[in-house]
CSV table of C-alpha atoms in Angstrom, one decimal:
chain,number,residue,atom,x,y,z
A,1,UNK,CA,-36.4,-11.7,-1.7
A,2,UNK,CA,-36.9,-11.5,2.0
A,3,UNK,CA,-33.3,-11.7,2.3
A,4,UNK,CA,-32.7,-8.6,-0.3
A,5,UNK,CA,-35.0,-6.7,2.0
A,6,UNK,CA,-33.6,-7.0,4.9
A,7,UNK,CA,-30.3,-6.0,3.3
A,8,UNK,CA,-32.0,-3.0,2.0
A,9,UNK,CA,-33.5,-1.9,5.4
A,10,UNK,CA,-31.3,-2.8,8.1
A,11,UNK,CA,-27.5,-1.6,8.2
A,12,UNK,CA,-25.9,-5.2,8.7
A,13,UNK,CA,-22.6,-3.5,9.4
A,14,UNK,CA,-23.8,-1.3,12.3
A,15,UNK,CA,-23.1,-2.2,15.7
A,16,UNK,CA,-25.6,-0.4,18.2
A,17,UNK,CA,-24.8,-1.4,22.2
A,18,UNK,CA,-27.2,0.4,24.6
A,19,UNK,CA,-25.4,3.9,25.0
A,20,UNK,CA,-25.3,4.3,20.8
A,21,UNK,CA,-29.4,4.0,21.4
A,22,UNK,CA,-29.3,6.4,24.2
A,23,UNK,CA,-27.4,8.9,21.8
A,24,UNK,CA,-29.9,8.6,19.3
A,25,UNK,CA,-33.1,8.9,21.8
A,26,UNK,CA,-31.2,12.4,23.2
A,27,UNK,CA,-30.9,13.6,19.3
A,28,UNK,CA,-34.8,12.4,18.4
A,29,UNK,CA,-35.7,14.4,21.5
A,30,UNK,CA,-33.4,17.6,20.8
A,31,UNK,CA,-35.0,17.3,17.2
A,32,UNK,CA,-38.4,17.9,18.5
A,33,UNK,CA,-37.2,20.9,21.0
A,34,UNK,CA,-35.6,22.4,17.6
A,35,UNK,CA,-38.6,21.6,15.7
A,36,UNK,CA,-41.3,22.8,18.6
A,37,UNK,CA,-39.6,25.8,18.8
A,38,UNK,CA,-39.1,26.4,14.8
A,39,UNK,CA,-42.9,26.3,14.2
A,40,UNK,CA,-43.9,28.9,17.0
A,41,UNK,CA,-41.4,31.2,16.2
A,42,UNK,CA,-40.4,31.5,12.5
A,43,UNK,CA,-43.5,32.9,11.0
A,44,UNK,CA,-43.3,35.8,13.8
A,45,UNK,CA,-39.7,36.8,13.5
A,46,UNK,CA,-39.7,36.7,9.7
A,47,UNK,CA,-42.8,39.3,9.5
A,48,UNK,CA,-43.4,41.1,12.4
A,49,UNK,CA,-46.2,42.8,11.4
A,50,UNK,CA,-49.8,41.0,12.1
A,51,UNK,CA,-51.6,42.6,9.5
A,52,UNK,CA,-49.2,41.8,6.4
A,53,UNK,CA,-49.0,38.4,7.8
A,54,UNK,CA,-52.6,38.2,7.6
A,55,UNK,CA,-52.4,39.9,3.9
A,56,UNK,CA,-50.1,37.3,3.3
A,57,UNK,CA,-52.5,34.4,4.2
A,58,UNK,CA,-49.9,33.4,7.3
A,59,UNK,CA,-50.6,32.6,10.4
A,60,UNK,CA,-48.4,32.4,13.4
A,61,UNK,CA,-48.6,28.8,14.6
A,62,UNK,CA,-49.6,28.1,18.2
A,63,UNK,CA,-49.1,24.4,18.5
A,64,UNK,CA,-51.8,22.5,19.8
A,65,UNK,CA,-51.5,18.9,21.5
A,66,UNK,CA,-52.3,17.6,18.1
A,67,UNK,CA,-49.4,20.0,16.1
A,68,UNK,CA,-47.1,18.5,19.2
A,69,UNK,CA,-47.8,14.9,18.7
A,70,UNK,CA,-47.4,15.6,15.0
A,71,UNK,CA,-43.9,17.2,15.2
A,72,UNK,CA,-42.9,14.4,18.0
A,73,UNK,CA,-44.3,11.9,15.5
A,74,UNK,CA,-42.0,13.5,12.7
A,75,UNK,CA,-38.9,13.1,15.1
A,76,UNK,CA,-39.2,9.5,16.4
A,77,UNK,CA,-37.9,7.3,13.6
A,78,UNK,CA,-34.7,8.8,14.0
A,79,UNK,CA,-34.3,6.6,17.0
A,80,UNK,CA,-33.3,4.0,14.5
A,81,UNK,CA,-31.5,6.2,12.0
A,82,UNK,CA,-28.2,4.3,12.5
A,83,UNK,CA,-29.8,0.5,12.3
A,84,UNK,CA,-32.3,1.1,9.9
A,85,UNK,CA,-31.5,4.1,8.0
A,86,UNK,CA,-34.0,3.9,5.1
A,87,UNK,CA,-37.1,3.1,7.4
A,88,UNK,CA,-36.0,6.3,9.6
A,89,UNK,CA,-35.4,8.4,6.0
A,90,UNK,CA,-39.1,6.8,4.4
A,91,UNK,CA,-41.2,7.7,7.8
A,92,UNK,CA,-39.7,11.3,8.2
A,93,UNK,CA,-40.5,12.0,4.5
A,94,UNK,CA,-43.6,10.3,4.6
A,95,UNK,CA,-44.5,12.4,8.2
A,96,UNK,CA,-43.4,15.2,6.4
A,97,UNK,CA,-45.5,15.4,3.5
A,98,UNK,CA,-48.4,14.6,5.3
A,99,UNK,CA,-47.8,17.5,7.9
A,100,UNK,CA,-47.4,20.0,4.8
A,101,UNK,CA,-50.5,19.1,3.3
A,102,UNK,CA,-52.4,20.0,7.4
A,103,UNK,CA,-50.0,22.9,8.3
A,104,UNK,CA,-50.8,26.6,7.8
A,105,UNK,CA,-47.5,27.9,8.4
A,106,UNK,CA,-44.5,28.7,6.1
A,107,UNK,CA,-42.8,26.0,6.6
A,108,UNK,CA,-42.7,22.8,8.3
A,109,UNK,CA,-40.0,21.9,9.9
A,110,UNK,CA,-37.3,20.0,7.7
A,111,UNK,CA,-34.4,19.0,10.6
A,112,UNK,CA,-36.0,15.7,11.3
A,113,UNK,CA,-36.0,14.6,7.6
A,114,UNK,CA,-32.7,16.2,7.1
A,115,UNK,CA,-31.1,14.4,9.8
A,116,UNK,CA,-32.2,11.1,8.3
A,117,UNK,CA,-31.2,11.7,4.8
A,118,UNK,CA,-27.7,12.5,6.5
A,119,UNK,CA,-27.4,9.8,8.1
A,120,UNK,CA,-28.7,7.4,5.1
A,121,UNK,CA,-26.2,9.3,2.9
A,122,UNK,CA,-23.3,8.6,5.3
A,123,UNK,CA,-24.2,4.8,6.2
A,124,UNK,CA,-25.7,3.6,2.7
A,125,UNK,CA,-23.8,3.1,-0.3
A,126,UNK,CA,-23.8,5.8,-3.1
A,127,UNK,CA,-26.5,4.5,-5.2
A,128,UNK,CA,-28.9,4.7,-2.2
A,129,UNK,CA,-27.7,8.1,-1.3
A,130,UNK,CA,-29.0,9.5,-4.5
A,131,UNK,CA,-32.0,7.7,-4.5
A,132,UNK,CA,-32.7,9.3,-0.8
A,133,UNK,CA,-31.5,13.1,-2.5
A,134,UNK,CA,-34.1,12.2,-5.9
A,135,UNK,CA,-37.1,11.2,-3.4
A,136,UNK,CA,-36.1,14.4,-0.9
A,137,UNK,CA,-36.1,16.6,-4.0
A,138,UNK,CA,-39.1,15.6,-5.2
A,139,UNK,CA,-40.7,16.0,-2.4
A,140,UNK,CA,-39.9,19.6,-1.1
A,141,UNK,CA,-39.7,20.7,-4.6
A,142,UNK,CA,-43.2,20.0,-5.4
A,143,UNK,CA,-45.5,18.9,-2.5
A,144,UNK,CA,-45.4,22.6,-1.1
A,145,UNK,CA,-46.0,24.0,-4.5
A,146,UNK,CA,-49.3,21.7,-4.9
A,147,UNK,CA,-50.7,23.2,-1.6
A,148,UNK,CA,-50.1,26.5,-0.5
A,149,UNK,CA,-50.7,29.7,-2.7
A,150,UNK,CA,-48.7,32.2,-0.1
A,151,UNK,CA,-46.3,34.6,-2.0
A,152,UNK,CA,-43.4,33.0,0.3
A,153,UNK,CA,-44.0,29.5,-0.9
A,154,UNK,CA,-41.4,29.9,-3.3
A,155,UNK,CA,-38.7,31.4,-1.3
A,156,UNK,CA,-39.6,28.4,0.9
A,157,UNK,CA,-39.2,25.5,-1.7
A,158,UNK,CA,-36.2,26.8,-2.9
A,159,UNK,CA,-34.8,27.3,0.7
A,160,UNK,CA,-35.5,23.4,1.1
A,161,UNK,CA,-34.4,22.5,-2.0
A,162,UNK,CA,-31.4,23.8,-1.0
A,163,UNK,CA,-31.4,22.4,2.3
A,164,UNK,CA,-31.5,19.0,1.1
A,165,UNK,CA,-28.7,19.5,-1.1
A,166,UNK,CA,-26.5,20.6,1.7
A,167,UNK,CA,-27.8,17.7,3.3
A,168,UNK,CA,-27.1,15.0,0.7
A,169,UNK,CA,-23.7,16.8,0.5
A,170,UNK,CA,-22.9,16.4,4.1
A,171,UNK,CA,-24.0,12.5,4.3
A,172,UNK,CA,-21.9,11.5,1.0
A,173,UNK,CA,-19.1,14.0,1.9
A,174,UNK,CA,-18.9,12.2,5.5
A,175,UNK,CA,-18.9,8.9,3.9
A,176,UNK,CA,-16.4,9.3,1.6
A,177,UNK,CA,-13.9,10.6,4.1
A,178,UNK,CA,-14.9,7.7,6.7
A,179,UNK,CA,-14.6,5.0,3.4
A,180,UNK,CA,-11.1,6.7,2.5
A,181,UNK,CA,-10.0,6.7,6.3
A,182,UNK,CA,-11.0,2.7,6.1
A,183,UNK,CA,-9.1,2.2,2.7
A,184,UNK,CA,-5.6,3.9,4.2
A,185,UNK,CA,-6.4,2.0,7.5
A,186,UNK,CA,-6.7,-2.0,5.8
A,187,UNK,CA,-3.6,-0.7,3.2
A,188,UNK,CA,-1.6,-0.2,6.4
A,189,UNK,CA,-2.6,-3.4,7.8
A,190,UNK,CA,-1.8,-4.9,4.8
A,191,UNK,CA,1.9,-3.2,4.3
A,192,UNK,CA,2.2,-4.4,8.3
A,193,UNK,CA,1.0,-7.8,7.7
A,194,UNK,CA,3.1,-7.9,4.6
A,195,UNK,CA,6.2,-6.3,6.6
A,196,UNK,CA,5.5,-9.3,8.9
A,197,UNK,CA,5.5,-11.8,6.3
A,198,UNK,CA,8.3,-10.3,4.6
A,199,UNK,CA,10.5,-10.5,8.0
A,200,UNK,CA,9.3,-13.6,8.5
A,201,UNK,CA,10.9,-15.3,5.5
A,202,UNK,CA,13.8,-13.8,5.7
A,203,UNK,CA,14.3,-15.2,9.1
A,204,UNK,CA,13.1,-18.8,8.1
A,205,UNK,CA,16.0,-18.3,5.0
A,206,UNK,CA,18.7,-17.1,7.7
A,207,UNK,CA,17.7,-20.2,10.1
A,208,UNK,CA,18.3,-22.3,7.2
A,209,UNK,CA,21.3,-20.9,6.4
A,210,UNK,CA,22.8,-21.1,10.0
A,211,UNK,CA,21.7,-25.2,9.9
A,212,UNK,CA,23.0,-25.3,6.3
A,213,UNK,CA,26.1,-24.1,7.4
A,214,UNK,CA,26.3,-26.0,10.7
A,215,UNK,CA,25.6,-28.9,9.2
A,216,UNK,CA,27.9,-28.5,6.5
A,217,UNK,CA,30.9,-27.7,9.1
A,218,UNK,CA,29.9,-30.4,11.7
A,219,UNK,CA,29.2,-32.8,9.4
A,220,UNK,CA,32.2,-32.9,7.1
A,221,UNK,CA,34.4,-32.3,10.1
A,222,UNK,CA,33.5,-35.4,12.3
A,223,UNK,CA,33.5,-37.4,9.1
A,224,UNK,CA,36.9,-36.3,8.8
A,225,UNK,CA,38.0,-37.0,12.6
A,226,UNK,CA,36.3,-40.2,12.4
A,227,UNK,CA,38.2,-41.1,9.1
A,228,UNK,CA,41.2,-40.2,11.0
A,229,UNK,CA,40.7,-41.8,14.5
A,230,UNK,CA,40.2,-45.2,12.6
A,231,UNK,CA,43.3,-44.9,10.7
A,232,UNK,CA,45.1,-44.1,14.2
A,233,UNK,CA,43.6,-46.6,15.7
A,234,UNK,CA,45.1,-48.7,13.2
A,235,UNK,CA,48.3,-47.8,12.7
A,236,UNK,CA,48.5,-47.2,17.3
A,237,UNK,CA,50.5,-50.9,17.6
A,238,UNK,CA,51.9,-51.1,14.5
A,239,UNK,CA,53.5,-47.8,13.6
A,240,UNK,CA,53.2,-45.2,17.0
A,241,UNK,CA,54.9,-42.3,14.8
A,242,UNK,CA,52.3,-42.8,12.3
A,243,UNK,CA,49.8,-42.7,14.7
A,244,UNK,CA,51.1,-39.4,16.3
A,245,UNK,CA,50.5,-38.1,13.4
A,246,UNK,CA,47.3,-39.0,12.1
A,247,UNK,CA,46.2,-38.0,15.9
A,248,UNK,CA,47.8,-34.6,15.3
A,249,UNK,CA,45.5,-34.5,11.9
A,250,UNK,CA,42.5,-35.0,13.9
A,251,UNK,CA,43.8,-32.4,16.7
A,252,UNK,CA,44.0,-29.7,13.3
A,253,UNK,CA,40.8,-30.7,12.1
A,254,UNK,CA,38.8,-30.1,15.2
A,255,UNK,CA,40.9,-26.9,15.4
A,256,UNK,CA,39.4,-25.5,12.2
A,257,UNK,CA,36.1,-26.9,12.6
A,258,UNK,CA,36.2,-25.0,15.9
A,259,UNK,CA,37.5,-21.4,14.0
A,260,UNK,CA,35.0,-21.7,11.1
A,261,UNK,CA,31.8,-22.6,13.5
A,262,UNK,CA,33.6,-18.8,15.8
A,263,UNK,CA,33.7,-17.0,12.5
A,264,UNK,CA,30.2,-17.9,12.0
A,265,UNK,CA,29.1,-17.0,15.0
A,266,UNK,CA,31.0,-13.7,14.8
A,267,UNK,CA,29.0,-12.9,11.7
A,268,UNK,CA,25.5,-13.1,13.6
A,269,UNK,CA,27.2,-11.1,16.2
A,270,UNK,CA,28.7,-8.6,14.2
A,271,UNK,CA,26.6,-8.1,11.0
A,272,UNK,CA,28.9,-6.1,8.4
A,273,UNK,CA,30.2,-6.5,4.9
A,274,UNK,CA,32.0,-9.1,3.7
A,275,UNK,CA,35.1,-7.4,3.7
A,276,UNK,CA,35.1,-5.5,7.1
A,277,UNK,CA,37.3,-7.7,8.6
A,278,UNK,CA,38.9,-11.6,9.0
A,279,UNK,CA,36.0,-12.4,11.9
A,280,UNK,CA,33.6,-11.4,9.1
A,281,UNK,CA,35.3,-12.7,5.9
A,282,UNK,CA,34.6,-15.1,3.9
A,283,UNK,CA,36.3,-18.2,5.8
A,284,UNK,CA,37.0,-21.0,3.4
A,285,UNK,CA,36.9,-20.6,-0.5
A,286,UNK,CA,37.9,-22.8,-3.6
A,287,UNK,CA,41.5,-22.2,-2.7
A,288,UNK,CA,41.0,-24.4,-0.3
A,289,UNK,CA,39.6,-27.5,-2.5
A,290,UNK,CA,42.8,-29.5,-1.8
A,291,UNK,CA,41.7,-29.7,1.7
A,292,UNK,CA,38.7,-32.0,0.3
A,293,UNK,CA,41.2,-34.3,-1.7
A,294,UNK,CA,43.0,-34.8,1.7
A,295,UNK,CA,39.6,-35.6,3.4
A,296,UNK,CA,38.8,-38.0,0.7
A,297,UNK,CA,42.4,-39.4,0.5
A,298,UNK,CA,42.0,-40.0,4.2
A,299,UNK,CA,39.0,-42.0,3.3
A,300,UNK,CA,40.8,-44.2,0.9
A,301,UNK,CA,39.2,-42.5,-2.3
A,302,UNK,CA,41.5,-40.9,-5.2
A,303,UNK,CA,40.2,-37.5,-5.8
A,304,UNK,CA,41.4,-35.5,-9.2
A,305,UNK,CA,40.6,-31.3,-8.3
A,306,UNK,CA,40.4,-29.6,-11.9
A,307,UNK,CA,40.6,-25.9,-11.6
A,308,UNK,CA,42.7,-24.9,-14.1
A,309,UNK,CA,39.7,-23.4,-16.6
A,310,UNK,CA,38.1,-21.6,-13.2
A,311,UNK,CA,38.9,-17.8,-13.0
A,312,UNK,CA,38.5,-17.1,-9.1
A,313,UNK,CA,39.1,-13.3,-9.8
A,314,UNK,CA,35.6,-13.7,-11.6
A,315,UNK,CA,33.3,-15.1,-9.3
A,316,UNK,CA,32.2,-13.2,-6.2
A,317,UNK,CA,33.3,-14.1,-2.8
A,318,UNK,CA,29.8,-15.2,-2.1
A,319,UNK,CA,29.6,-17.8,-5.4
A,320,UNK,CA,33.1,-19.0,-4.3
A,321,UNK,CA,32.2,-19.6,-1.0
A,322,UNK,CA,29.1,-21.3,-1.9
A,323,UNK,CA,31.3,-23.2,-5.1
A,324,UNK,CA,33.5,-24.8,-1.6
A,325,UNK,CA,30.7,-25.8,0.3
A,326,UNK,CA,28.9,-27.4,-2.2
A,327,UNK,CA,32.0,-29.4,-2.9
A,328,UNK,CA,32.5,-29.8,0.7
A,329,UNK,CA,29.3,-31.6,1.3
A,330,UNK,CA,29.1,-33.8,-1.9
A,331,UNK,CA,32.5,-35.0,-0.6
A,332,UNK,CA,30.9,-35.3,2.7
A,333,UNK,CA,28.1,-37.7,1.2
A,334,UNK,CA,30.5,-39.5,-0.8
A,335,UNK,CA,32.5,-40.9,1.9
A,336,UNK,CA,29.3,-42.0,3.9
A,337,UNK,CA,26.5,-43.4,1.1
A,338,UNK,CA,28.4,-43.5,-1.8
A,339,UNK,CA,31.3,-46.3,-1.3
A,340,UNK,CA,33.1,-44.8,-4.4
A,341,UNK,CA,36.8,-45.6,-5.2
A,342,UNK,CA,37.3,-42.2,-7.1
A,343,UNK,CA,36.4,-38.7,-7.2
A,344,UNK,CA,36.8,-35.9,-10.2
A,345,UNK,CA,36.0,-32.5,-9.2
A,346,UNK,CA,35.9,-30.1,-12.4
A,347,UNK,CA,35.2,-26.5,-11.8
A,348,UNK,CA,35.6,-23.9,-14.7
A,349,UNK,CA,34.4,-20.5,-15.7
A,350,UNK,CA,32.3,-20.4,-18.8
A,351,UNK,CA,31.6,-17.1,-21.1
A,352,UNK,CA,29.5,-18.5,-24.2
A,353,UNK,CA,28.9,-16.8,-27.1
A,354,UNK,CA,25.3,-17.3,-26.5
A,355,UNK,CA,24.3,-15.9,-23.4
A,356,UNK,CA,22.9,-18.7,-21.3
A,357,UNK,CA,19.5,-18.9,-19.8
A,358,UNK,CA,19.5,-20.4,-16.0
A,359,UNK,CA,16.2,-20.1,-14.5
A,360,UNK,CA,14.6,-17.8,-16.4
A,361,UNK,CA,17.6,-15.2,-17.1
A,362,UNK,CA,20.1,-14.0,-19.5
A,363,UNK,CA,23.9,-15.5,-18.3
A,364,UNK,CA,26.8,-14.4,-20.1
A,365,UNK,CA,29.1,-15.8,-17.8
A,366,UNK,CA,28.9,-18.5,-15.1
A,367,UNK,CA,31.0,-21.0,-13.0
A,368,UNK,CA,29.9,-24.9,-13.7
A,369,UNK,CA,30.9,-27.5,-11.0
A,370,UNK,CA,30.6,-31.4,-11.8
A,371,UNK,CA,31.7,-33.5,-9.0
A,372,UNK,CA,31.7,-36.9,-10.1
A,373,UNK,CA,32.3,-40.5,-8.3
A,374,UNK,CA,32.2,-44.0,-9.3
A,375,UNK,CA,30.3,-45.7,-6.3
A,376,UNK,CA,26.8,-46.9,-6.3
A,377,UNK,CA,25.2,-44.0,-7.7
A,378,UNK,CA,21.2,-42.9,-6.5
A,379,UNK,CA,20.4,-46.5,-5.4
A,380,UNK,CA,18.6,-47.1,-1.9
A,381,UNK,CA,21.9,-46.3,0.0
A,382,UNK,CA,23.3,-44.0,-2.3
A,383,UNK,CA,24.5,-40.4,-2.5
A,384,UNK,CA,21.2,-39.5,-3.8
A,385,UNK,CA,19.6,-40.3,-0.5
A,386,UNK,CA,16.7,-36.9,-0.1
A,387,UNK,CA,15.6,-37.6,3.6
A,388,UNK,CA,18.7,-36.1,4.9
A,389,UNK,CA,20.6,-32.3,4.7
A,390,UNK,CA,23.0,-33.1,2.9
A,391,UNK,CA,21.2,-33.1,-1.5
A,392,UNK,CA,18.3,-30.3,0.3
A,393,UNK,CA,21.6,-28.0,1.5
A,394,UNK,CA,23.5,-28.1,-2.0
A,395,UNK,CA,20.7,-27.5,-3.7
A,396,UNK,CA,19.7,-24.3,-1.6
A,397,UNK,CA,22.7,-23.2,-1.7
A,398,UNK,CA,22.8,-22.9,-5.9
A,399,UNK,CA,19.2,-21.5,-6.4
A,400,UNK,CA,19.8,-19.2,-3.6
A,401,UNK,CA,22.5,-17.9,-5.8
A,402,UNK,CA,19.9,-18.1,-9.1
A,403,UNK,CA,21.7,-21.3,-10.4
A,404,UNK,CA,20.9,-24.6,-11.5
A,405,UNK,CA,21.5,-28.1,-9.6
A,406,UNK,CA,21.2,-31.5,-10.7
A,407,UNK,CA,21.8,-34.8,-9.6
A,408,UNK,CA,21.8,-37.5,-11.4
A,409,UNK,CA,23.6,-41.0,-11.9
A,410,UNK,CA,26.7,-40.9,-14.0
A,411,UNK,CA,27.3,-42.7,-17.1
A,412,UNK,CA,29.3,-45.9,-16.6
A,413,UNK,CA,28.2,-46.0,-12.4
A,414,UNK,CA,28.2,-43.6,-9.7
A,415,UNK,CA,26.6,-40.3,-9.1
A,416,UNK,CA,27.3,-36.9,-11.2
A,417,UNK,CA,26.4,-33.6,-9.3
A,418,UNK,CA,26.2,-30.8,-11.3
A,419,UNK,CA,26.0,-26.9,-10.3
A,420,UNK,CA,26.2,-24.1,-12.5
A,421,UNK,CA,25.9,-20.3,-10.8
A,422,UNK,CA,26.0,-17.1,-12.9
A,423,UNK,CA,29.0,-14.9,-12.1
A,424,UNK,CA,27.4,-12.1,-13.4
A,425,UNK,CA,24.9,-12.2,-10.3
A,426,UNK,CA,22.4,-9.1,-10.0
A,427,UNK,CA,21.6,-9.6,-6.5
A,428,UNK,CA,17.8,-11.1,-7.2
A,429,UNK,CA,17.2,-14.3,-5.8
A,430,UNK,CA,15.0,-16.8,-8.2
């Protein structure tokens, strides 16, 4: 309960440091001028005349020391308008009332408890803003009307009925605009922070592109050379020809590896389309799959590449590329985990009668890769191995593309990976 109160009187919200106080004690004290100054001279200027304001029962007010400390009393509790808006509002109706039931003159003045129901009505929330308005009404609507019998006191409620309406007005008008202000203010933070975000992940998804890709390049690359050096190294007494060779291997490996990582490069240089150009094309696609049979050859392990029910015309350059460096890496972590004899790489373009659903969508065509070995499969050592790039970059690579990847050990020994990406690609990453 004590709590409620205190929410109730004091605005919890409002701030005050020492020159919002002075601000208020300068209006308190320009209220009583205005108020001082409203009592001696209203009653004169409306009716000049003395004798019809004595017909009329009105007297011109000459404020005593009393009628001063009455109207300063009726100005003070707007020093705290701001902090404690319905004590300030309560004490200038209450101070009100009780000066209209002493005063002899028209009117007395209504700025001070105008200024607090403005400020209440600005400051509170709605429902306390109407309550201030009901009270006010009340209170100039009928306390006048109680206690003087002048032919004016009429004109004189309806002026302040008026007045406080103007007033509420003001006071809700103010806080509407001030709460609407706020409202496009935290949306704009919000679009900002969510810009931020926003940009944010798309950077985190290009860095892990750029170590995908690295990775992918690097990786399959010094595999290959060090395939290669041990087989010169070998074949160096033996057969110096056939070491020439194998060294001139390595010398065209690192070549490539060197042009792919400057193509990559020239992409994050340069961004453009796809097709702006051989720095920013596509490097190596599925055409190139023979490549990976020739790394794997190297490494002593038969590979079979099946292409011939995979329609490249189909599949965008982005899928195909993607299609080679999946295959790329799974080759990659063949030759070091999976110590697998053989190799069949199947890659075909499907169009079911049924379209397909792959995750979460309608596919009515799609590319399906299985590369398949006969080593020791997703054992301790295996290909299956999670702590390293290799699985983590395949798999990012399909559900980047809104596929499906899976891998699994194969029937009979070894490991099956399997990854299926819609052709028919809409642009919306899962």
């Amino acid at each position: 309960m004590k709590n409620f109160l205190k929410d109730i009187l004091e605005n919890k919200d409002i701030e005050m440091t020492g020159a919002d106080w002075i601000v208020d004690i300068v209006l308190a004290c320009g209220v009583f001028g205005i108020a001082l100054a409203q009592l001696t001279l209203t009653a004169g200027l409306m009716i000049p005349d003395s004798f019809t304001r004595r017909m009329l029962g009105i007297n011109v007010a000459t404020p005593s020391l009393f009628g001063m400390c009455a109207i300063g009393a009726s100005a003070l509790p707007l020093v705290i308008r701001r902090k404690y808006s319905w004590v300030s509002f309560i004490l200038c109706l209450v101070t009100w009332i009780v000066l209209s039931t002493k005063a002899d003159e028209i009117s007395v003045s209504m700025l001070p408890l105008l200024v607090s129901l403005v400020t209440l009505c600005a400051l509170r929330p709605m429902e306390d803003s109407f309550v201030a308005a009901f009270l006010s009404f009340l209170a100039v609507g009928f306390v006048p009307s109680l206690i003087h019998r002048s032919v004016l006191s009429n004109i004189t409620v309806l002026q302040n009925i008026s007045l406080v309406f103007a007033g509420s007005g003001v006071g809700i008008a103010f806080k509407t605009t001030r709460d609407l202000v706020k409202s496009a203010e935290l949306r704009i933070k919000e679009t900002e922070a969510a810009a931020k975000a926003n940009t944010e992940k798309r950077l985190e998804e290009e860095r892990v592109a750029i170590a995908r890709e690295l990775h992918d390049i690097t990786a399959h690359s010094l595999s290959a050379i060090s395939i290669q050096a041990a087989a010169a190294e070998a074949q160096l007494e033996k057969s110096p020809e056939a070491a020439k060779e194998t060294i001139s291997g390595i010398r065209k490996i690192a070549k490539d590896s060197l042009t792919e990582i400057r193509r990559m490069i020239g992409v994050l240089r340069e961004p453009g389309d796809l097709d702006s150009g051989p720095e920013l094309a596509p490097s190596i696609g599925t055409e190139e799959l023979n490549d990976i049979k020739e790394y794997l050859n190297n490494a002593q392990i038969d590979c079979d590449v099946n292409l011939h029910n995979y329609n490249r015309e189909m599949a965008p350059k982005f899928v195909d590329l993607a299609i080679f460096g999946i295959c790329r890496e799974a080759a990659t972590n063949i030759v070091k985990h999976a110590k697998a004899s053989f190799v069949q790489i199947d890659l075909e373009t499907i169009k079911p009668d049924v379209p397909r659903i792959i995750r979460g969508k309608q596919c009515g065509c799609y590319a399906q890769l299985l590369v398949r070995d006969n080593g020791v499969g997703l054992g301790k050592d295996g290909i299956g191995k999670t702590e390293g790039h290799g699985v983590e970059g395949m798999r990012e690579r399909v559900v980047a593309l809104g596929g499906d990847f899976d891998i699994c050990n194969a029937m009979g020994g070894g490991t099956l990976i399997t990854a299926i990406l819609p052709l028919d690609y809409d642009g919306e990453n899962e």
